[in-house]
């Protein structure tokens, strides 16, 4: 199958040559695409990574450093003795003026994140998801400060980076208890996050007076144990 270089119709001579199995000079055979090998792909990606690193080191990093100096109002290094050393704080003033407007976009409403139900049956689930996610963002994590720092870095240094991850580490706390009555001990045993170790039970004799004045002896159990809470 031959492919022409343009959309013009072939001439009668070209049609005759094609019928005889000959190829005109201005026609080229369609080459079959062989695909990209793994080595080719590795080379392409490595070259792109090297270019990106060089661009960051040679272009972006100096600009970031200079912007940080402008924001802090540090001297330029070309000051002359006996002349004014005042540095204008335009960069800092501009960033500080923009920050409230940016923060207001995300934190002006009561909820940072809100889930919308697809139907009436989804309303309770959407409300619960909204409350849970907002609790995780604002109580478990200080989302306001994280956003403020990231947005400010973006304005000054061209990039504002947030790192988000799921922490799977477990915090284990060991507590020793003594002198627990049966009710307090039952509360500990009912907690699914608690592991009881070294449980000791002591019987203590006490006397209580009944409403009619009679003395009655009791031997309540007193518990001592080690609690491992995860």
mmCIF file of N, CA, C and O in Angstrom, residues 28-124:
data_model
loop_
_atom_site.group_PDB
_atom_site.id
_atom_site.type_symbol
_atom_site.label_atom_id
_atom_site.label_comp_id
_atom_site.label_asym_id
_atom_site.label_seq_id
_atom_site.Cartn_x
_atom_site.Cartn_y
_atom_site.Cartn_z
ATOM 1 N N UNK A 28 6.203 7.047 -1.113
ATOM 2 C CA UNK A 28 7.001 6.335 -0.119
ATOM 3 C C UNK A 28 6.163 5.227 0.496
ATOM 4 O O UNK A 28 4.957 5.363 0.662
ATOM 5 N N UNK A 29 6.811 4.174 0.787
ATOM 6 C CA UNK A 29 6.109 3.059 1.404
ATOM 7 C C UNK A 29 5.805 3.393 2.858
ATOM 8 O O UNK A 29 6.600 4.023 3.542
ATOM 9 N N UNK A 30 4.648 2.933 3.273
ATOM 10 C CA UNK A 30 4.246 3.145 4.659
ATOM 11 C C UNK A 30 5.043 2.209 5.559
ATOM 12 O O UNK A 30 5.036 0.988 5.367
ATOM 13 N N UNK A 31 5.773 2.767 6.475
ATOM 14 C CA UNK A 31 6.594 1.972 7.365
ATOM 15 C C UNK A 31 5.763 1.460 8.530
ATOM 16 O O UNK A 31 4.966 2.197 9.117
ATOM 17 N N UNK A 32 5.956 0.243 8.852
ATOM 18 C CA UNK A 32 5.240 -0.358 9.972
ATOM 19 C C UNK A 32 5.839 0.126 11.297
ATOM 20 O O UNK A 32 7.052 0.097 11.483
ATOM 21 N N UNK A 33 4.991 0.587 12.202
ATOM 22 C CA UNK A 33 5.460 1.102 13.488
ATOM 23 C C UNK A 33 5.891 -0.057 14.384
ATOM 24 O O UNK A 33 5.105 -0.976 14.661
ATOM 25 N N UNK A 34 7.122 -0.013 14.819
ATOM 26 C CA UNK A 34 7.667 -1.109 15.595
ATOM 27 C C UNK A 34 7.451 -0.952 17.095
ATOM 28 O O UNK A 34 7.704 -1.867 17.855
ATOM 29 N N UNK A 35 6.988 0.250 17.534
ATOM 30 C CA UNK A 35 6.804 0.459 18.965
ATOM 31 C C UNK A 35 8.087 0.926 19.635
ATOM 32 O O UNK A 35 9.159 0.983 19.025
ATOM 33 N N UNK A 36 7.972 1.248 20.924
ATOM 34 C CA UNK A 36 9.104 1.724 21.706
ATOM 35 C C UNK A 36 9.550 0.597 22.631
ATOM 36 O O UNK A 36 8.743 0.030 23.377
ATOM 37 N N UNK A 37 10.810 0.275 22.587
ATOM 38 C CA UNK A 37 11.325 -0.785 23.448
ATOM 39 C C UNK A 37 11.494 -0.258 24.875
ATOM 40 O O UNK A 37 11.442 0.956 25.126
ATOM 41 N N UNK A 38 11.709 -1.163 25.789
ATOM 42 C CA UNK A 38 11.896 -0.775 27.190
ATOM 43 C C UNK A 38 13.154 0.060 27.364
ATOM 44 O O UNK A 38 13.171 1.024 28.148
ATOM 45 N N UNK A 39 14.202 -0.260 26.628
ATOM 46 C CA UNK A 39 15.435 0.527 26.707
ATOM 47 C C UNK A 39 15.213 1.939 26.162
ATOM 48 O O UNK A 39 15.722 2.923 26.728
ATOM 49 N N UNK A 40 14.450 2.046 25.064
ATOM 50 C CA UNK A 40 14.152 3.371 24.513
ATOM 51 C C UNK A 40 13.363 4.205 25.515
ATOM 52 O O UNK A 40 13.644 5.401 25.713
ATOM 53 N N UNK A 41 12.362 3.584 26.130
ATOM 54 C CA UNK A 41 11.543 4.301 27.103
ATOM 55 C C UNK A 41 12.369 4.734 28.309
ATOM 56 O O UNK A 41 12.224 5.854 28.820
ATOM 57 N N UNK A 42 13.274 3.850 28.750
ATOM 58 C CA UNK A 42 14.147 4.194 29.872
ATOM 59 C C UNK A 42 15.034 5.386 29.528
ATOM 60 O O UNK A 42 15.238 6.298 30.355
ATOM 61 N N UNK A 43 15.548 5.403 28.316
ATOM 62 C CA UNK A 43 16.395 6.519 27.907
ATOM 63 C C UNK A 43 15.621 7.822 27.820
ATOM 64 O O UNK A 43 16.123 8.877 28.227
ATOM 65 N N UNK A 44 14.390 7.764 27.300
ATOM 66 C CA UNK A 44 13.574 8.977 27.190
ATOM 67 C C UNK A 44 13.261 9.542 28.569
ATOM 68 O O UNK A 44 13.411 10.742 28.820
ATOM 69 N N UNK A 45 12.841 8.677 29.479
ATOM 70 C CA UNK A 45 12.485 9.134 30.825
ATOM 71 C C UNK A 45 13.703 9.673 31.561
ATOM 72 O O UNK A 45 13.629 10.699 32.247
ATOM 73 N N UNK A 46 14.836 9.006 31.427
ATOM 74 C CA UNK A 46 16.052 9.474 32.096
ATOM 75 C C UNK A 46 16.460 10.852 31.593
ATOM 76 O O UNK A 46 16.862 11.722 32.378
ATOM 77 N N UNK A 47 16.320 11.064 30.297
ATOM 78 C CA UNK A 47 16.671 12.372 29.738
ATOM 79 C C UNK A 47 15.724 13.456 30.250
ATOM 80 O O UNK A 47 16.157 14.576 30.576
ATOM 81 N N UNK A 48 14.442 13.137 30.342
ATOM 82 C CA UNK A 48 13.475 14.118 30.848
ATOM 83 C C UNK A 48 13.754 14.443 32.318
ATOM 84 O O UNK A 48 13.639 15.600 32.742
ATOM 85 N N UNK A 49 14.103 13.433 33.106
ATOM 86 C CA UNK A 49 14.412 13.665 34.521
ATOM 87 C C UNK A 49 15.649 14.550 34.662
ATOM 88 O O UNK A 49 15.672 15.489 35.470
ATOM 89 N N UNK A 50 16.672 14.262 33.870
ATOM 90 C CA UNK A 50 17.885 15.075 33.920
ATOM 91 C C UNK A 50 17.589 16.526 33.539
ATOM 92 O O UNK A 50 18.092 17.462 34.174
ATOM 93 N N UNK A 51 16.751 16.715 32.512
ATOM 94 C CA UNK A 51 16.394 18.077 32.106
ATOM 95 C C UNK A 51 15.627 18.793 33.215
ATOM 96 O O UNK A 51 15.847 19.990 33.459
ATOM 97 N N UNK A 52 14.718 18.065 33.876
ATOM 98 C CA UNK A 52 13.938 18.680 34.948
ATOM 99 C C UNK A 52 14.826 19.069 36.124
ATOM 100 O O UNK A 52 14.674 20.153 36.700
ATOM 101 N N UNK A 53 15.770 18.198 36.477
ATOM 102 C CA UNK A 53 16.679 18.497 37.585
ATOM 103 C C UNK A 53 17.554 19.701 37.246
ATOM 104 O O UNK A 53 17.756 20.601 38.075
ATOM 105 N N UNK A 54 18.079 19.722 36.031
ATOM 106 C CA UNK A 54 18.911 20.855 35.621
ATOM 107 C C UNK A 54 18.119 22.157 35.628
ATOM 108 O O UNK A 54 18.637 23.214 36.015
ATOM 109 N N UNK A 55 16.860 22.100 35.206
ATOM 110 C CA UNK A 55 16.035 23.307 35.178
ATOM 111 C C UNK A 55 15.784 23.822 36.587
ATOM 112 O O UNK A 55 15.841 25.028 36.851
ATOM 113 N N UNK A 56 15.517 22.895 37.517
ATOM 114 C CA UNK A 56 15.296 23.306 38.905
ATOM 115 C C UNK A 56 16.560 23.921 39.493
ATOM 116 O O UNK A 56 16.524 24.978 40.138
ATOM 117 N N UNK A 57 17.702 23.261 39.269
ATOM 118 C CA UNK A 57 18.954 23.723 39.871
ATOM 119 C C UNK A 57 19.459 25.028 39.240
ATOM 120 O O UNK A 57 19.979 25.903 39.951
ATOM 121 N N UNK A 58 19.311 25.162 37.919
ATOM 122 C CA UNK A 58 19.926 26.287 37.224
ATOM 123 C C UNK A 58 18.999 27.488 37.058
ATOM 124 O O UNK A 58 19.486 28.623 36.936
ATOM 125 N N UNK A 59 17.678 27.263 37.052
ATOM 126 C CA UNK A 59 16.742 28.354 36.775
ATOM 127 C C UNK A 59 15.859 28.656 37.982
ATOM 128 O O UNK A 59 15.831 29.781 38.490
ATOM 129 N N UNK A 60 15.142 27.643 38.449
ATOM 130 C CA UNK A 60 14.144 27.880 39.497
ATOM 131 C C UNK A 60 14.784 28.169 40.844
ATOM 132 O O UNK A 60 14.373 29.092 41.558
ATOM 133 N N UNK A 61 15.786 27.385 41.243
ATOM 134 C CA UNK A 61 16.385 27.555 42.572
ATOM 135 C C UNK A 61 16.962 28.947 42.792
ATOM 136 O O UNK A 61 16.732 29.552 43.848
ATOM 137 N N UNK A 62 17.721 29.506 41.847
ATOM 138 C CA UNK A 62 18.188 30.885 42.073
ATOM 139 C C UNK A 62 17.050 31.885 42.210
ATOM 140 O O UNK A 62 17.134 32.821 43.016
ATOM 141 N N UNK A 63 15.980 31.705 41.433
ATOM 142 C CA UNK A 63 14.841 32.615 41.557
ATOM 143 C C UNK A 63 14.172 32.473 42.917
ATOM 144 O O UNK A 63 13.726 33.452 43.517
ATOM 145 N N UNK A 64 14.065 31.243 43.407
ATOM 146 C CA UNK A 64 13.475 31.022 44.730
ATOM 147 C C UNK A 64 14.321 31.671 45.815
ATOM 148 O O UNK A 64 13.796 32.299 46.735
ATOM 149 N N UNK A 65 15.635 31.504 45.713
ATOM 150 C CA UNK A 65 16.516 32.096 46.714
ATOM 151 C C UNK A 65 16.404 33.614 46.706
ATOM 152 O O UNK A 65 16.341 34.255 47.772
ATOM 153 N N UNK A 66 16.359 34.195 45.520
ATOM 154 C CA UNK A 66 16.245 35.654 45.433
ATOM 155 C C UNK A 66 14.905 36.132 45.988
ATOM 156 O O UNK A 66 14.844 37.138 46.700
ATOM 157 N N UNK A 67 13.819 35.392 45.675
ATOM 158 C CA UNK A 67 12.503 35.781 46.184
ATOM 159 C C UNK A 67 12.455 35.709 47.706
ATOM 160 O O UNK A 67 11.845 36.561 48.361
ATOM 161 N N UNK A 68 13.105 34.691 48.282
ATOM 162 C CA UNK A 68 13.162 34.603 49.743
ATOM 163 C C UNK A 68 13.911 35.764 50.359
ATOM 164 O O UNK A 68 13.508 36.289 51.406
ATOM 165 N N UNK A 69 14.981 36.204 49.715
ATOM 166 C CA UNK A 69 15.731 37.358 50.206
ATOM 167 C C UNK A 69 14.897 38.636 50.098
ATOM 168 O O UNK A 69 14.923 39.483 50.996
ATOM 169 N N UNK A 70 14.165 38.775 48.987
ATOM 170 C CA UNK A 70 13.310 39.955 48.835
ATOM 171 C C UNK A 70 12.235 39.980 49.916
ATOM 172 O O UNK A 70 11.913 41.037 50.473
ATOM 173 N N UNK A 71 11.645 38.807 50.205
ATOM 174 C CA UNK A 71 10.575 38.747 51.206
ATOM 175 C C UNK A 71 11.092 39.127 52.593
ATOM 176 O O UNK A 71 10.420 39.827 53.351
ATOM 177 N N UNK A 72 12.301 38.665 52.920
ATOM 178 C CA UNK A 72 12.862 38.960 54.235
ATOM 179 C C UNK A 72 13.471 40.354 54.310
ATOM 180 O O UNK A 72 13.818 40.823 55.403
ATOM 181 N N UNK A 73 13.622 41.006 53.172
ATOM 182 C CA UNK A 73 14.211 42.329 53.169
ATOM 183 C C UNK A 73 15.698 42.327 53.438
ATOM 184 O O UNK A 73 16.236 43.272 54.027
ATOM 185 N N UNK A 74 16.372 41.273 52.997
ATOM 186 C CA UNK A 74 17.809 41.171 53.237
ATOM 187 C C UNK A 74 18.569 42.093 52.287
ATOM 188 O O UNK A 74 18.098 42.401 51.182
ATOM 189 N N UNK A 75 19.763 42.534 52.669
ATOM 190 C CA UNK A 75 20.563 43.423 51.807
ATOM 191 C C UNK A 75 20.898 42.757 50.476
ATOM 192 O O UNK A 75 21.041 41.540 50.382
ATOM 193 N N UNK A 76 21.043 43.557 49.436
ATOM 194 C CA UNK A 76 21.343 43.041 48.110
ATOM 195 C C UNK A 76 22.829 42.728 47.932
ATOM 196 O O UNK A 76 23.199 42.014 46.999
ATOM 197 N N UNK A 77 23.681 43.286 48.781
ATOM 198 C CA UNK A 77 25.106 43.049 48.661
ATOM 199 C C UNK A 77 25.851 44.106 47.865
ATOM 200 O O UNK A 77 27.084 44.048 47.773
ATOM 201 N N UNK A 78 25.120 45.026 47.309
ATOM 202 C CA UNK A 78 25.781 46.095 46.549
ATOM 203 C C UNK A 78 25.671 47.449 47.248
ATOM 204 O O UNK A 78 25.795 48.495 46.618
ATOM 205 N N UNK A 79 25.431 47.392 48.574
ATOM 206 C CA UNK A 79 25.284 48.641 49.329
ATOM 207 C C UNK A 79 26.632 49.369 49.408
ATOM 208 O O UNK A 79 27.694 48.733 49.420
ATOM 209 N N UNK A 80 26.546 50.681 49.469
ATOM 210 C CA UNK A 80 27.747 51.504 49.576
ATOM 211 C C UNK A 80 27.762 52.203 50.929
ATOM 212 O O UNK A 80 26.723 52.633 51.432
ATOM 213 N N UNK A 81 28.932 52.250 51.520
ATOM 214 C CA UNK A 81 29.086 52.874 52.837
ATOM 215 C C UNK A 81 28.743 54.363 52.755
ATOM 216 O O UNK A 81 29.165 55.063 51.837
ATOM 217 N N UNK A 82 27.995 54.825 53.735
ATOM 218 C CA UNK A 82 27.616 56.212 53.787
ATOM 219 C C UNK A 82 26.353 56.535 53.017
ATOM 220 O O UNK A 82 25.883 57.674 53.045
ATOM 221 N N UNK A 83 25.784 55.531 52.322
ATOM 222 C CA UNK A 83 24.562 55.763 51.576
ATOM 223 C C UNK A 83 23.433 54.956 52.223
ATOM 224 O O UNK A 83 23.642 54.100 53.073
ATOM 225 N N UNK A 84 22.234 55.197 51.822
ATOM 226 C CA UNK A 84 21.063 54.568 52.443
ATOM 227 C C UNK A 84 21.139 53.049 52.334
ATOM 228 O O UNK A 84 21.509 52.496 51.293
ATOM 229 N N UNK A 85 20.794 52.376 53.425
ATOM 230 C CA UNK A 85 20.764 50.906 53.469
ATOM 231 C C UNK A 85 19.321 50.385 53.515
ATOM 232 O O UNK A 85 19.097 49.205 53.795
ATOM 233 N N UNK A 86 18.373 51.227 53.238
ATOM 234 C CA UNK A 86 16.965 50.835 53.329
ATOM 235 C C UNK A 86 16.617 49.868 52.193
ATOM 236 O O UNK A 86 17.003 50.075 51.042
ATOM 237 N N UNK A 87 15.888 48.794 52.551
ATOM 238 C CA UNK A 87 15.432 47.807 51.573
ATOM 239 C C UNK A 87 13.909 47.841 51.538
ATOM 240 O O UNK A 87 13.250 47.713 52.573
ATOM 241 N N UNK A 88 13.337 47.999 50.374
ATOM 242 C CA UNK A 88 11.880 48.031 50.237
ATOM 243 C C UNK A 88 11.299 46.652 50.513
ATOM 244 O O UNK A 88 11.857 45.632 50.103
ATOM 245 N N UNK A 89 10.151 46.597 51.205
ATOM 246 C CA UNK A 89 9.505 45.335 51.587
ATOM 247 C C UNK A 89 8.270 45.079 50.723
ATOM 248 O O UNK A 89 7.254 44.562 51.199
ATOM 249 N N UNK A 90 8.347 45.433 49.448
ATOM 250 C CA UNK A 90 7.188 45.275 48.568
ATOM 251 C C UNK A 90 6.749 43.819 48.441
ATOM 252 O O UNK A 90 5.547 43.524 48.388
ATOM 253 N N UNK A 91 7.703 42.892 48.351
ATOM 254 C CA UNK A 91 7.347 41.478 48.189
ATOM 255 C C UNK A 91 6.586 40.982 49.410
ATOM 256 O O UNK A 91 5.531 40.348 49.288
ATOM 257 N N UNK A 92 7.091 41.256 50.585
ATOM 258 C CA UNK A 92 6.412 40.815 51.799
ATOM 259 C C UNK A 92 5.034 41.462 51.928
ATOM 260 O O UNK A 92 4.048 40.775 52.255
ATOM 261 N N UNK A 93 4.947 42.751 51.659
ATOM 262 C CA UNK A 93 3.665 43.439 51.785
ATOM 263 C C UNK A 93 2.642 42.883 50.802
ATOM 264 O O UNK A 93 1.456 42.720 51.140
ATOM 265 N N UNK A 94 3.077 42.570 49.599
ATOM 266 C CA UNK A 94 2.157 42.033 48.592
ATOM 267 C C UNK A 94 1.665 40.646 48.983
ATOM 268 O O UNK A 94 0.474 40.336 48.882
ATOM 269 N N UNK A 95 2.589 39.795 49.436
ATOM 270 C CA UNK A 95 2.200 38.441 49.841
ATOM 271 C C UNK A 95 1.248 38.491 51.031
ATOM 272 O O UNK A 95 0.223 37.781 51.071
ATOM 273 N N UNK A 96 1.563 39.307 52.006
ATOM 274 C CA UNK A 96 0.710 39.413 53.179
ATOM 275 C C UNK A 96 -0.677 39.952 52.829
ATOM 276 O O UNK A 96 -1.674 39.591 53.456
ATOM 277 N N UNK A 97 -0.759 40.796 51.816
ATOM 278 C CA UNK A 97 -2.054 41.337 51.410
ATOM 279 C C UNK A 97 -2.887 40.307 50.656
ATOM 280 O O UNK A 97 -4.118 40.318 50.732
ATOM 281 N N UNK A 98 -2.224 39.395 49.931
ATOM 282 C CA UNK A 98 -2.944 38.387 49.145
ATOM 283 C C UNK A 98 -3.417 37.217 50.009
ATOM 284 O O UNK A 98 -4.479 36.631 49.751
ATOM 285 N N UNK A 99 -2.662 36.868 51.038
ATOM 286 C CA UNK A 99 -2.949 35.674 51.821
ATOM 287 C C UNK A 99 -4.378 35.612 52.386
ATOM 288 O O UNK A 99 -5.035 34.561 52.308
ATOM 289 N N UNK A 100 -4.922 36.676 52.972
ATOM 290 C CA UNK A 100 -6.297 36.569 53.507
ATOM 291 C C UNK A 100 -7.323 36.190 52.453
ATOM 292 O O UNK A 100 -8.235 35.394 52.726
ATOM 293 N N UNK A 101 -7.179 36.732 51.246
ATOM 294 C CA UNK A 101 -8.137 36.413 50.186
ATOM 295 C C UNK A 101 -8.041 34.947 49.782
ATOM 296 O O UNK A 101 -9.057 34.292 49.517
ATOM 297 N N UNK A 102 -6.824 34.413 49.723
ATOM 298 C CA UNK A 102 -6.653 33.004 49.360
ATOM 299 C C UNK A 102 -7.218 32.097 50.455
ATOM 300 O O UNK A 102 -7.936 31.128 50.181
ATOM 301 N N UNK A 103 -6.926 32.388 51.703
ATOM 302 C CA UNK A 103 -7.417 31.558 52.800
ATOM 303 C C UNK A 103 -8.935 31.610 52.903
ATOM 304 O O UNK A 103 -9.582 30.625 53.269
ATOM 305 N N UNK A 104 -9.511 32.745 52.558
ATOM 306 C CA UNK A 104 -10.965 32.892 52.650
ATOM 307 C C UNK A 104 -11.681 31.968 51.663
ATOM 308 O O UNK A 104 -12.811 31.543 51.905
ATOM 309 N N UNK A 105 -11.022 31.649 50.545
ATOM 310 C CA UNK A 105 -11.634 30.752 49.559
ATOM 311 C C UNK A 105 -11.909 29.391 50.178
ATOM 312 O O UNK A 105 -12.936 28.756 49.905
ATOM 313 N N UNK A 106 -11.020 28.908 51.045
ATOM 314 C CA UNK A 106 -11.121 27.550 51.574
ATOM 315 C C UNK A 106 -11.737 27.494 52.969
ATOM 316 O O UNK A 106 -12.285 26.460 53.359
ATOM 317 N N UNK A 107 -11.649 28.569 53.731
ATOM 318 C CA UNK A 107 -12.039 28.492 55.134
ATOM 319 C C UNK A 107 -13.119 29.494 55.529
ATOM 320 O O UNK A 107 -13.369 29.682 56.712
ATOM 321 N N UNK A 108 -13.769 30.132 54.571
ATOM 322 C CA UNK A 108 -14.822 31.082 54.927
ATOM 323 C C UNK A 108 -16.111 30.374 55.341
ATOM 324 O O UNK A 108 -16.893 30.912 56.126
ATOM 325 N N UNK A 109 -16.368 29.161 54.830
ATOM 326 C CA UNK A 109 -17.572 28.411 55.182
ATOM 327 C C UNK A 109 -17.356 27.655 56.481
ATOM 328 O O UNK A 109 -16.235 27.535 56.991
ATOM 329 N N UNK A 110 -18.448 27.125 57.014
ATOM 330 C CA UNK A 110 -18.367 26.361 58.266
ATOM 331 C C UNK A 110 -17.588 25.066 58.074
ATOM 332 O O UNK A 110 -16.878 24.620 58.976
ATOM 333 N N UNK A 111 -17.738 24.445 56.907
ATOM 334 C CA UNK A 111 -17.071 23.182 56.626
ATOM 335 C C UNK A 111 -16.056 23.377 55.506
ATOM 336 O O UNK A 111 -16.358 23.992 54.484
ATOM 337 N N UNK A 112 -14.860 22.850 55.727
ATOM 338 C CA UNK A 112 -13.838 22.891 54.681
ATOM 339 C C UNK A 112 -14.235 21.975 53.534
ATOM 340 O O UNK A 112 -14.043 22.286 52.355
ATOM 341 N N UNK A 113 -14.785 20.819 53.871
ATOM 342 C CA UNK A 113 -15.223 19.828 52.890
ATOM 343 C C UNK A 113 -16.678 19.493 53.183
ATOM 344 O O UNK A 113 -17.058 19.336 54.343
ATOM 345 N N UNK A 114 -17.477 19.373 52.139
ATOM 346 C CA UNK A 114 -18.887 19.033 52.325
ATOM 347 C C UNK A 114 -19.298 18.017 51.270
ATOM 348 O O UNK A 114 -19.038 18.200 50.079
ATOM 349 N N UNK A 115 -19.919 16.918 51.714
ATOM 350 C CA UNK A 115 -20.374 15.864 50.820
ATOM 351 C C UNK A 115 -21.837 16.102 50.466
ATOM 352 O O UNK A 115 -22.657 16.351 51.351
ATOM 353 N N UNK A 116 -22.146 16.017 49.181
ATOM 354 C CA UNK A 116 -23.507 16.244 48.712
ATOM 355 C C UNK A 116 -24.190 14.901 48.469
ATOM 356 O O UNK A 116 -23.631 14.017 47.796
ATOM 357 N N UNK A 117 -25.387 14.705 48.988
ATOM 358 C CA UNK A 117 -26.105 13.439 48.766
ATOM 359 C C UNK A 117 -26.642 13.355 47.348
ATOM 360 O O UNK A 117 -26.991 14.368 46.733
ATOM 361 N N UNK A 118 -26.718 12.136 46.815
ATOM 362 C CA UNK A 118 -27.308 11.927 45.495
ATOM 363 C C UNK A 118 -28.829 11.853 45.558
ATOM 364 O O UNK A 118 -29.496 12.093 44.557
ATOM 365 N N UNK A 119 -29.357 11.524 46.712
ATOM 366 C CA UNK A 119 -30.800 11.416 46.881
ATOM 367 C C UNK A 119 -31.162 11.559 48.338
ATOM 368 O O UNK A 119 -30.288 11.638 49.213
ATOM 369 N N UNK A 120 -32.459 11.585 48.653
ATOM 370 C CA UNK A 120 -32.880 11.737 50.054
ATOM 371 C C UNK A 120 -32.344 10.643 50.967
ATOM 372 O O UNK A 120 -32.079 10.884 52.148
ATOM 373 N N UNK A 121 -32.163 9.442 50.413
ATOM 374 C CA UNK A 121 -31.679 8.340 51.244
ATOM 375 C C UNK A 121 -30.208 8.511 51.618
ATOM 376 O O UNK A 121 -29.717 7.845 52.546
ATOM 377 N N UNK A 122 -29.489 9.385 50.923
ATOM 378 C CA UNK A 122 -28.065 9.585 51.184
ATOM 379 C C UNK A 122 -27.788 10.741 52.135
ATOM 380 O O UNK A 122 -26.628 11.004 52.452
ATOM 381 N N UNK A 123 -28.822 11.468 52.563
ATOM 382 C CA UNK A 123 -28.612 12.648 53.395
ATOM 383 C C UNK A 123 -27.899 12.312 54.706
ATOM 384 O O UNK A 123 -26.905 12.960 55.066
ATOM 385 N N UNK A 124 -28.351 11.308 55.480
ATOM 386 C CA UNK A 124 -27.638 11.000 56.745
ATOM 387 C C UNK A 124 -26.177 10.613 56.519
ATOM 388 O O UNK A 124 -25.296 11.033 57.269
#
